[in-house]
XYZ file of C-alpha atoms in Angstrom:
697
model
C -2.837 -1.724 7.500
C -2.461 1.885 6.131
C -3.632 4.816 8.517
C -4.895 7.130 7.060
C -7.281 10.034 7.483
C -10.675 8.926 6.646
C -13.508 11.743 6.545
C -17.296 11.850 5.341
C -17.820 12.016 1.464
C -20.854 9.853 0.264
C -19.609 7.438 1.875
C -21.169 9.421 5.358
C -17.794 7.820 7.083
C -16.772 10.897 9.492
C -14.288 12.390 9.732
C -12.780 16.169 9.845
C -10.625 17.499 7.096
C -7.978 20.277 7.309
C -9.408 23.845 6.241
C -7.602 23.863 2.581
C -5.654 27.471 2.163
C -7.147 29.137 -0.989
C -3.455 30.769 -2.605
C -3.578 33.781 -4.736
C -3.648 33.970 -8.415
C -5.750 32.080 -11.162
C -6.100 28.330 -11.697
C -3.777 27.344 -14.840
C -5.406 28.660 -17.220
C -3.824 25.004 -19.539
C -5.930 22.596 -16.751
C -9.113 24.677 -17.380
C -12.380 24.082 -19.705
C -12.923 27.578 -21.341
C -16.108 27.276 -23.173
C -18.495 29.516 -24.528
C -21.979 28.462 -23.900
C -24.983 28.468 -26.655
C -27.776 30.620 -26.338
C -30.476 28.933 -24.614
C -33.045 27.412 -26.635
C -36.529 29.068 -28.006
C -38.821 25.845 -28.620
C -42.732 25.401 -29.241
C -44.409 22.703 -26.423
C -46.628 19.963 -26.737
C -50.231 22.300 -27.412
C -47.370 24.370 -29.930
C -47.843 26.686 -27.544
C -43.688 29.270 -27.891
C -42.062 29.162 -25.455
C -41.608 32.635 -23.743
C -38.662 34.735 -23.377
C -37.889 36.131 -19.752
C -36.303 39.396 -19.595
C -34.722 39.968 -15.746
C -35.417 42.166 -14.724
C -36.647 44.531 -18.410
C -39.942 41.997 -18.190
C -39.560 40.869 -13.998
C -37.868 42.546 -11.165
C -35.932 39.700 -10.407
C -35.235 36.053 -10.728
C -37.918 34.345 -8.504
C -40.759 36.677 -9.891
C -39.808 35.377 -13.087
C -40.105 31.468 -12.455
C -43.537 32.385 -10.758
C -44.188 34.546 -13.852
C -43.408 31.509 -16.493
C -45.361 28.399 -18.178
C -43.022 25.695 -18.469
C -40.787 25.458 -21.098
C -40.809 29.265 -20.783
C -36.776 30.612 -20.805
C -35.446 32.677 -18.051
C -32.736 35.816 -19.588
C -30.872 36.580 -16.658
C -29.548 40.637 -17.961
C -25.458 41.426 -16.165
C -25.995 42.386 -12.895
C -26.018 41.069 -8.953
C -28.806 38.977 -8.098
C -29.666 37.989 -4.067
C -32.042 35.376 -4.024
C -32.819 32.507 -3.008
C -34.694 30.355 -5.463
C -36.581 27.867 -6.153
C -37.744 26.623 -9.925
C -40.563 24.227 -9.491
C -41.920 24.160 -13.282
C -39.856 23.242 -16.730
C -37.608 26.541 -16.818
C -34.011 27.992 -19.199
C -32.664 30.285 -16.939
C -29.845 31.865 -18.522
C -27.711 34.559 -17.022
C -25.763 36.727 -19.191
C -22.085 35.404 -18.445
C -19.801 34.010 -15.247
C -18.641 37.178 -13.252
C -21.471 39.104 -15.120
C -24.673 37.068 -13.993
C -23.732 36.348 -10.240
C -26.665 35.389 -7.692
C -26.451 35.708 -3.777
C -27.977 33.853 -0.901
C -30.684 36.670 0.904
C -30.192 33.889 4.373
C -27.485 33.395 6.058
C -28.173 30.256 7.953
C -25.267 27.175 6.552
C -26.686 24.738 9.390
C -24.469 22.566 11.666
C -22.209 19.984 9.056
C -23.535 17.066 10.692
C -27.599 17.585 9.417
C -29.719 16.555 6.934
C -28.002 18.687 2.830
C -31.113 19.496 2.238
C -32.690 22.239 4.790
C -30.857 26.181 6.089
C -30.139 28.908 3.020
C -29.032 26.830 -0.755
C -29.408 29.469 -2.885
C -30.912 27.130 -6.540
C -33.269 24.619 -5.699
C -34.994 22.524 -8.979
C -38.276 20.260 -7.425
C -38.647 20.218 -11.287
C -37.987 17.728 -14.373
C -36.017 19.622 -17.542
C -34.180 22.320 -15.914
C -31.348 24.637 -16.894
C -28.912 26.153 -15.350
C -26.511 28.256 -17.729
C -24.112 31.354 -17.960
C -23.538 32.010 -14.110
C -22.744 32.414 -10.568
C -23.243 31.422 -7.524
C -21.738 32.702 -4.797
C -22.346 31.199 -1.548
C -20.452 34.315 0.461
C -22.799 36.903 0.883
C -20.800 40.329 1.226
C -24.121 42.499 3.048
C -24.107 39.197 4.706
C -22.223 37.847 8.416
C -22.567 33.976 9.198
C -19.269 34.422 10.673
C -18.704 30.765 9.843
C -14.938 31.480 7.614
C -13.395 28.893 4.994
C -10.400 29.020 2.870
C -10.806 33.072 3.386
C -15.018 33.133 2.480
C -17.053 34.200 4.700
C -19.564 31.063 3.651
C -23.388 32.366 3.971
C -25.340 29.464 2.010
C -25.816 25.409 2.889
C -25.340 25.291 -1.541
C -25.369 25.630 -4.542
C -27.802 24.533 -6.974
C -29.115 21.544 -4.894
C -32.659 19.023 -5.762
C -35.152 18.391 -3.312
C -37.270 14.791 -3.377
C -38.070 13.878 -6.353
C -37.364 12.635 -8.627
C -36.078 15.322 -11.758
C -35.853 14.825 -14.374
C -33.526 16.401 -17.610
C -31.382 18.688 -15.111
C -28.593 20.535 -17.439
C -25.989 23.146 -15.728
C -23.309 24.834 -17.594
C -21.206 26.952 -18.226
C -22.063 28.584 -14.334
C -19.498 28.990 -12.070
C -20.416 28.028 -8.219
C -18.020 28.487 -5.719
C -18.104 29.446 -1.608
C -20.871 26.676 -0.121
C -21.057 25.245 3.345
C -21.854 21.206 2.548
C -23.190 20.903 -1.727
C -21.524 22.859 -4.712
C -23.716 20.990 -7.791
C -26.319 17.735 -6.464
C -27.905 16.266 -8.042
C -30.064 14.984 -5.395
C -33.017 13.692 -6.328
C -31.947 9.508 -7.616
C -33.495 10.966 -10.945
C -32.274 10.070 -14.917
C -30.590 11.854 -17.732
C -29.088 15.023 -15.159
C -26.277 16.617 -17.500
C -23.614 18.882 -15.179
C -21.007 20.188 -17.618
C -17.894 22.626 -18.040
C -18.538 24.308 -14.608
C -16.991 25.675 -12.477
C -16.565 25.390 -8.522
C -14.510 26.763 -6.127
C -14.754 26.101 -2.650
C -17.179 23.361 -1.118
C -14.634 22.466 1.770
C -16.776 23.559 5.160
C -17.418 20.330 6.353
C -16.072 16.473 6.592
C -18.751 16.309 4.038
C -18.951 19.254 1.531
C -18.622 18.501 -2.108
C -17.976 19.845 -4.934
C -20.465 18.517 -7.628
C -22.282 15.333 -6.067
C -25.251 12.947 -7.577
C -26.879 10.357 -4.998
C -29.159 7.951 -6.553
C -29.119 9.078 -9.678
C -28.222 8.398 -13.396
C -26.385 11.116 -16.021
C -23.136 13.105 -17.303
C -20.364 14.453 -15.581
C -18.126 16.240 -18.178
C -15.671 19.256 -18.272
C -15.974 20.708 -14.802
C -13.055 22.144 -13.026
C -13.791 21.583 -9.402
C -10.794 23.100 -7.308
C -10.082 23.666 -3.091
C -13.023 21.254 -2.228
C -13.034 18.261 0.522
C -14.774 16.164 -2.114
C -14.679 17.502 -5.192
C -17.651 15.124 -7.844
C -18.984 11.937 -6.343
C -21.634 9.701 -6.488
C -23.617 7.306 -3.776
C -26.170 4.477 -5.320
C -25.298 5.981 -8.435
C -27.284 4.333 -11.455
C -24.892 5.082 -13.809
C -23.338 8.078 -14.230
C -20.349 8.546 -16.772
C -17.081 10.635 -15.158
C -15.137 12.540 -18.653
C -12.537 14.884 -18.916
C -13.168 16.743 -16.027
C -10.167 18.641 -14.036
C -9.811 18.629 -9.863
C -6.934 20.782 -7.879
C -6.452 21.278 -4.368
C -9.448 19.152 -2.686
C -9.175 16.440 -0.569
C -10.970 13.865 -2.837
C -10.730 14.154 -6.849
C -13.823 12.161 -7.501
C -14.855 8.661 -6.526
C -17.767 6.547 -7.174
C -19.191 4.523 -3.979
C -22.076 2.374 -4.248
C -22.935 1.960 -8.133
C -25.296 -0.683 -9.324
C -26.933 -0.801 -5.493
C -30.402 1.036 -7.407
C -29.971 -0.261 -10.166
C -28.884 0.910 -14.140
C -25.658 0.267 -14.683
C -21.507 0.480 -14.447
C -19.957 3.493 -14.136
C -17.325 5.318 -16.146
C -14.795 8.054 -14.880
C -12.450 8.152 -17.621
C -10.085 11.187 -18.649
C -10.402 13.004 -15.484
C -7.377 14.802 -14.041
C -6.649 14.952 -10.499
C -3.868 17.328 -9.076
C -1.934 18.699 -6.153
C -4.414 17.193 -3.565
C -4.757 18.678 -0.371
C -3.096 17.355 3.485
C -4.817 13.044 2.973
C -6.024 13.863 0.045
C -7.845 10.570 -2.523
C -7.404 11.124 -6.683
C -9.507 8.742 -7.862
C -11.676 6.032 -6.404
C -14.469 3.557 -5.719
C -16.203 2.089 -2.826
C -18.104 -1.169 -2.711
C -19.481 -1.257 -6.444
C -21.895 -3.798 -6.628
C -21.462 -3.643 -10.499
C -17.433 -3.854 -12.828
C -17.114 0.437 -12.251
C -14.299 1.675 -15.411
C -11.299 3.580 -13.459
C -10.127 4.503 -17.427
C -7.037 7.014 -19.230
C -7.263 9.270 -16.025
C -3.989 10.718 -14.283
C -3.886 12.208 -10.994
C -0.090 13.655 -9.388
C 0.761 14.426 -5.748
C -2.046 13.060 -3.892
C -1.328 11.006 -0.807
C -3.952 8.211 -2.843
C -3.879 8.962 -6.457
C -6.441 5.989 -7.581
C -7.831 3.795 -4.508
C -9.945 0.885 -3.993
C -11.874 0.218 -0.807
C -14.403 -3.350 -0.461
C -16.880 -4.559 -2.539
C -20.428 -5.125 -3.097
C -19.921 -8.415 -5.470
C -18.807 -5.694 -7.971
C -15.282 -4.346 -9.941
C -12.668 -2.122 -9.501
C -11.315 -1.958 -13.255
C -8.219 0.847 -13.237
C -6.784 0.866 -17.130
C -4.017 3.061 -18.151
C -4.237 5.261 -15.279
C -0.701 7.480 -15.402
C -0.326 8.849 -11.050
C 2.947 10.604 -9.919
C 3.722 11.216 -6.084
C 5.971 13.588 -7.221
C 7.527 12.623 -3.693
C 4.853 13.533 -1.747
C 5.834 12.111 1.568
C 4.192 8.383 2.002
C 1.755 8.670 -1.207
C 0.566 5.703 -2.450
C 0.447 4.817 -6.747
C -2.634 2.141 -6.134
C -4.055 0.995 -3.008
C -6.582 -1.422 -2.973
C -8.027 -2.438 0.694
C -10.764 -4.113 2.334
C -10.882 -1.843 4.770
C -9.247 -1.481 8.202
C -10.750 -3.108 11.934
C -10.739 0.369 12.429
C -13.872 0.783 10.026
C -15.992 -1.110 10.960
C -19.287 -1.765 8.797
C -16.897 -0.440 5.785
C -15.480 -3.151 5.846
C -15.830 -6.194 2.724
C -14.128 -8.527 0.103
C -12.482 -6.059 -2.033
C -11.398 -7.346 -6.261
C -10.349 -4.974 -8.654
C -8.347 -4.986 -12.831
C -5.588 -3.951 -12.824
C -4.220 -3.143 -16.405
C -1.546 -0.888 -18.185
C -1.655 1.570 -15.469
C 1.551 3.543 -14.637
C 2.793 5.027 -11.467
C 5.324 7.362 -10.264
C 7.609 8.773 -7.665
C 4.650 7.351 -4.192
C 6.300 6.022 -1.601
C 4.615 2.113 -2.675
C 3.856 1.803 -6.142
C 0.909 -0.103 -5.497
C -0.613 -1.670 -1.685
C -3.408 -3.670 -0.912
C -4.198 -5.001 2.252
C -7.149 -7.232 4.219
C -8.532 -6.470 7.601
C -6.274 -8.458 10.146
C -8.504 -10.588 11.694
C -8.069 -12.878 8.553
C -11.883 -12.191 8.251
C -12.116 -10.873 4.308
C -9.882 -11.295 0.565
C -8.020 -8.666 -1.591
C -7.942 -9.887 -5.404
C -6.565 -8.242 -7.516
C -5.506 -8.563 -11.176
C -2.589 -7.039 -12.550
C -0.713 -7.202 -16.662
C 1.170 -4.639 -17.721
C 2.013 -2.664 -15.434
C 5.007 0.493 -14.618
C 7.152 1.659 -11.814
C 9.635 3.933 -11.887
C 10.868 6.027 -8.803
C 9.277 4.656 -6.062
C 10.971 3.389 -2.414
C 8.877 0.151 -2.659
C 7.060 -0.919 -5.511
C 4.374 -3.085 -3.357
C 2.871 -2.390 -0.065
C 1.693 -5.849 1.347
C -0.933 -5.568 4.792
C -3.292 -7.983 6.652
C -3.589 -11.883 7.400
C -6.829 -12.327 5.367
C -6.642 -14.410 2.375
C -4.882 -12.452 -0.825
C -5.172 -13.565 -4.338
C -2.823 -10.903 -6.430
C -2.100 -12.862 -10.189
C 0.512 -11.501 -12.677
C 1.629 -8.770 -9.592
C 5.971 -8.641 -8.625
C 7.995 -5.601 -7.864
C 11.339 -5.412 -7.066
C 10.724 -3.783 -3.795
C 8.498 -5.169 -1.529
C 7.730 -3.208 1.885
C 5.183 -6.438 4.058
C 3.447 -4.475 6.787
C 3.152 -6.769 10.641
C -0.276 -7.872 10.937
C 0.932 -9.965 7.295
C 3.005 -12.502 6.225
C 6.442 -11.998 4.665
C 5.719 -14.841 2.209
C 3.745 -12.780 1.024
C 5.553 -10.361 0.323
C 8.152 -13.036 -1.206
C 5.953 -13.875 -4.271
C 5.403 -10.931 -4.951
C 8.694 -9.656 -5.424
C 11.137 -10.308 -8.477
C 13.872 -12.492 -8.718
C 16.652 -10.688 -7.386
C 14.029 -7.809 -5.321
C 14.033 -7.264 -2.126
C 11.579 -7.475 0.617
C 11.133 -5.449 3.398
C 9.379 -6.129 6.376
C 8.313 -3.719 9.199
C 8.833 -4.624 13.289
C 6.806 -6.963 14.234
C 5.793 -11.050 14.371
C 5.106 -12.973 11.767
C 3.328 -16.392 12.807
C 4.750 -18.511 9.198
C 7.170 -20.760 7.721
C 9.329 -18.735 4.684
C 9.920 -20.639 1.331
C 12.142 -18.695 -0.696
C 13.203 -19.840 -4.269
C 14.320 -17.097 -6.152
C 18.012 -14.488 -5.869
C 16.419 -12.017 -3.060
C 17.461 -9.911 -0.298
C 14.814 -10.200 3.261
C 15.227 -7.530 5.806
C 13.774 -6.610 9.000
C 13.057 -2.737 10.054
C 15.608 -3.808 13.444
C 17.619 -7.325 14.710
C 14.380 -7.306 17.327
C 11.783 -6.037 16.421
C 10.415 -8.155 13.114
C 10.222 -11.564 14.865
C 9.744 -14.509 12.771
C 8.547 -17.091 15.076
C 8.133 -20.583 12.721
C 8.332 -22.435 16.267
C 4.938 -24.210 15.395
C 5.876 -24.992 12.055
C 7.499 -28.592 11.420
C 10.924 -28.448 8.657
C 12.617 -25.602 7.909
C 11.908 -21.956 9.268
C 13.565 -20.785 6.343
C 14.776 -22.618 3.018
C 15.928 -20.413 1.098
C 16.889 -23.188 -1.944
C 18.504 -23.584 -5.413
C 21.611 -21.644 -7.299
C 20.197 -18.251 -6.592
C 21.708 -14.841 -4.397
C 20.274 -14.971 -0.962
C 20.490 -11.341 1.018
C 19.872 -12.140 4.437
C 19.485 -9.137 7.488
C 17.398 -7.268 10.607
C 15.843 -9.691 11.920
C 15.061 -12.321 14.737
C 14.236 -16.486 13.652
C 12.243 -18.293 15.973
C 12.743 -21.963 14.787
C 11.258 -24.909 14.497
C 10.828 -26.862 17.869
C 10.981 -30.143 18.042
C 14.375 -31.491 17.502
C 13.357 -33.971 14.051
C 14.561 -34.271 11.422
C 14.091 -31.233 8.946
C 13.235 -28.564 11.936
C 16.469 -26.656 10.993
C 16.630 -22.375 11.554
C 18.088 -20.494 8.463
C 18.780 -22.921 5.783
C 20.368 -22.253 2.145
C 20.675 -24.317 -0.409
C 22.689 -25.118 -3.451
C 25.233 -25.875 -5.956
C 26.698 -22.186 -6.389
C 24.308 -20.397 -4.640
C 25.848 -17.191 -2.299
C 24.228 -15.789 0.732
C 24.981 -12.836 2.966
C 23.506 -12.841 6.333
C 23.802 -9.978 8.435
C 22.326 -9.089 12.406
C 20.110 -12.150 12.081
C 19.071 -13.602 15.575
C 18.400 -17.724 15.161
C 16.734 -18.745 18.368
C 14.959 -21.895 19.665
C 15.354 -24.829 16.783
C 15.495 -28.898 16.397
C 18.276 -28.726 14.546
C 21.460 -26.932 13.635
C 19.826 -22.901 13.293
C 21.950 -21.163 10.137
C 22.413 -23.676 8.499
C 24.482 -23.318 4.455
C 24.538 -25.666 2.009
C 26.821 -25.956 -0.885
C 27.518 -21.967 -1.769
C 30.104 -20.126 -3.929
C 30.038 -18.150 -1.589
C 29.137 -15.445 1.448
C 29.167 -13.768 4.561
C 28.219 -14.038 7.984
C 28.348 -10.851 9.753
C 27.464 -9.907 13.464
C 24.676 -12.413 13.453
C 23.507 -15.169 17.258
C 22.660 -18.406 16.900
C 21.613 -19.735 19.813
C 19.939 -23.445 20.821
C 19.668 -25.785 18.986
C 18.150 -28.928 20.802
C 20.411 -31.342 18.007
C 22.830 -29.563 16.202
C 25.400 -26.568 15.885
C 24.435 -22.975 15.691
C 26.142 -22.051 12.023
C 27.128 -25.270 9.789
C 29.012 -24.867 6.365
C 28.553 -28.173 4.685
C 30.604 -27.820 1.314
C 30.689 -24.287 1.186
C 33.518 -22.199 -0.278
C 34.367 -18.695 -0.314
C 32.777 -17.404 3.000
C 33.601 -15.303 5.801
C 32.425 -15.219 8.736
C 33.068 -11.971 10.713
C 30.768 -11.789 14.200
C 29.294 -14.686 16.257
C 27.683 -14.850 19.107
C 26.176 -19.176 20.033
C 25.324 -21.229 23.079
C 22.959 -23.679 23.986
C 23.607 -25.214 20.161
C 23.525 -29.484 21.059
C 26.434 -29.979 19.267
C 29.168 -27.024 19.613
C 28.868 -23.065 18.301
C 30.187 -23.598 14.692
C 31.111 -26.311 12.102
C 32.826 -26.471 8.626
C 31.490 -29.775 7.040
C 32.209 -31.096 3.503
C 29.563 -34.202 2.831
C 29.406 -34.382 -0.972
C 25.809 -35.935 -0.858
C 23.622 -33.181 -1.267
C 26.002 -30.636 -3.348
C 29.633 -30.593 -5.060
C 31.500 -31.733 -2.609
C 34.210 -29.826 -0.971
C 34.542 -26.726 1.043
C 37.325 -24.161 0.575
C 38.669 -21.303 1.575
C 36.528 -20.789 4.693
C 38.023 -17.537 7.948
C 36.486 -17.059 10.631
C 36.781 -13.547 12.251
C 36.411 -10.348 13.737
C 34.786 -10.587 17.530
C 33.804 -14.561 18.059
C 31.128 -15.363 20.859
C 31.057 -18.657 20.575
C 30.341 -20.741 24.359
C 29.663 -23.981 23.749
C 31.749 -27.282 24.733
C 32.736 -26.918 21.287
C 32.999 -23.639 19.802
C 34.397 -24.808 16.218
C 35.287 -27.787 14.286
C 35.409 -29.454 11.060
C 34.464 -32.708 9.787
C 35.337 -34.565 6.690
C 31.360 -36.374 6.463
C 32.217 -40.130 4.091
C 28.998 -40.464 1.319
C 29.501 -42.601 -0.728
C 33.624 -44.569 -0.194
C 34.478 -40.458 -0.783
C 35.039 -37.380 1.730
C 35.512 -34.960 0.086
C 38.472 -32.037 0.646
C 38.754 -29.393 3.107
C 41.416 -27.675 2.477
C 41.690 -22.841 3.557
C 40.561 -22.727 6.764
C 40.983 -20.039 8.891
C 40.376 -19.596 12.510
C 42.038 -16.991 14.492
C 45.234 -17.852 16.850
C 44.382 -15.309 19.237
C 41.355 -16.469 20.006
C 41.580 -20.058 19.431
C 44.972 -21.819 19.478
C 44.584 -24.660 20.450
C 43.171 -28.222 18.317
C 41.997 -31.263 19.599
C 41.561 -34.334 17.030
C 41.879 -38.068 16.937
C 43.370 -40.801 16.525
C 40.723 -43.042 15.214
C 38.654 -40.351 13.649
C 41.027 -38.310 11.482
C 38.896 -36.978 9.822
C 37.565 -34.062 12.472
C 39.259 -32.591 14.770
C 37.789 -29.002 17.454
C 39.619 -25.153 17.667
C 39.198 -24.234 21.314
C 40.317 -21.525 24.136
C 42.491 -23.113 26.036
C 44.538 -26.650 25.929
C 42.973 -27.518 29.432
C 39.081 -27.599 26.753
C 41.884 -29.119 24.119
C 42.257 -31.934 26.831
C 38.450 -31.336 28.758
C 37.390 -31.693 25.335
C 39.510 -35.224 24.425
C 38.496 -37.278 28.240
C 35.599 -36.088 29.121
C 33.318 -36.110 25.469
C 35.092 -37.416 22.377
C 35.612 -34.730 19.854
C 32.788 -35.157 18.553
C 30.034 -36.717 21.070
C 30.059 -39.710 18.686
C 30.065 -43.164 20.798
C 33.421 -45.372 20.046
C 36.099 -47.823 21.566
C 37.554 -43.884 23.674
C 39.932 -46.716 25.648
C 42.242 -47.340 21.985
C 41.566 -43.881 20.826
C 44.949 -42.246 20.320
C 43.417 -37.530 21.399
C 46.316 -35.051 20.185
C 46.236 -32.048 21.244
C 48.343 -29.142 18.512
C 49.830 -25.258 18.615
C 47.218 -23.945 16.055
C 48.037 -24.571 12.431
C 47.136 -21.959 9.177
C 44.796 -24.653 7.681
C 43.798 -28.522 7.731
C 46.762 -29.858 5.954
C 49.204 -28.601 8.346
C 47.396 -30.950 10.789
C 50.396 -32.576 10.307
C 53.168 -30.919 12.392
C 51.109 -30.925 15.485
C 52.519 -32.825 18.294
C 50.147 -36.000 18.791
C 49.866 -37.451 22.453
C 47.752 -40.000 23.945
C 45.094 -38.851 27.212
C 44.731 -42.048 28.685
C 41.523 -43.048 30.859
């Protein structure tokens, strides 16, 4: 599973996030929205009364005094200046300042409270307790320079727990626009009353990062629109929980722990959320870009851009709904360990925050990540991950795809050139996902499975001893690589099928004109031959080990040509260490140009031998077999069965093989046989130059 720092968002999965430093200077103007606010409107109420305009401080000395004096529907115009107040707006009013940075409201009380308490308490700059409240053209700054809280976040001494927040309602039609909220402990702008038709737009929210649950702009249980906001240096920039229908449009988010997400959408009813045309850049450590958590409805995440975050797009769990990711663009900018798109049921460490997950991925682009697309199930196999993919683009990734977990996986339409498999997992899932000609790399761990590979593929283990493919409980081949493809195997151990029955081979590679390059692979405990190669046009064995075949060799090459064995260790294999056969039954018959070289640690009584096996009255030819004469200077053969010779390390071993076993170990009338031992020969065709003799019985 992927290990992530899970921090408190609207999910209440509490954990701490690091403090985010605020760099000097201003935000990139090209990524912010700087539109002038429209003037406050003056209308008539239902009785025909003209809404009054109350000027502060000309008509009332403070904003709260103006609120107290106002009637529902009135407009309060707040002149430029500094106002030190904690406001309660308990009427339908418009509060309009002279402009951001001109009209500034500081909290009158310094009291942020603890992180792990309810949000609605302590010092709150503006509390909304009415329908139809509009707040615009002013700054709410939670750091009153005249007060000292001792709670320092990003260089600010935070005095206010919340900036603009609704009380218990529900309250409808809250509008906050062209306003800056900054230096707040827990919530910047919070529509918390489960009301309808809120509209939070064209605002700037900065430095809401004191706690794991600090959120810049947040909707709980309501429905409305959050658009054209610029949010930075927040633990959680923009979020909704139990939304009844929220549209998140055209927001710009930078330097935050989490960019934008919706949790449990539809659990209170309503319609599906839409997350569209948002930009998330330069996330904090362990940052998430845009994501969906346990949706009840089909949340659409469309045409968003996420750059330089640890996770770009993220789907975590489900409650019957689906995360639909369409036409998004993610660039990890080579951030170490970053993921382009991550779909997960949730780690077992996340306890109740686990469920099956279903995601649709269409038209997305990911670039320059450690993993372009990552998905997993849980470690115990209790949940399922379902992904449907199409029209995606990978570029510049260390690995295109990451898979982990042992639960059910469905990944229609998904493929990648490079796949990482993280234990506990199934390597077969990685094989299925990999493109033809691609590679699968498995992390250290034990994988209880047998593998089928029917395309050109490279299979790599993180380390030879650390990756164990345990096929001991399976029948048939431990690894079946079949077809006229190019296969590469590196750095793993295969514990093969145990029973000594037909088919229980370890690593079996077959295919006319196929190729196989096998290096640093260990095969143990097979029923039949450990490494069994058939029909290959070319290939190599490099520094491999094969031991414990109950009925077979450590290595067998049948009808293979242009093959090099450079470094081989075998022991305890019933038939012998290594054998070169010709057969012609399943592949084009004949073996040519097979070369043993390098370090050969072969301990069986028959270390290396060749045999021309008859099929349909034909014994295909064997030519140009080379065995190092320094290691195996003697050859033993038989007159009755001249289609087999064995290479021996000493004359005594050769004579012993003939007198005590027979070269091939098969039963035949050895009393009538005529065995011979020769000096080394360069090839099978030179056998006639040997000196034959009867060793007798």
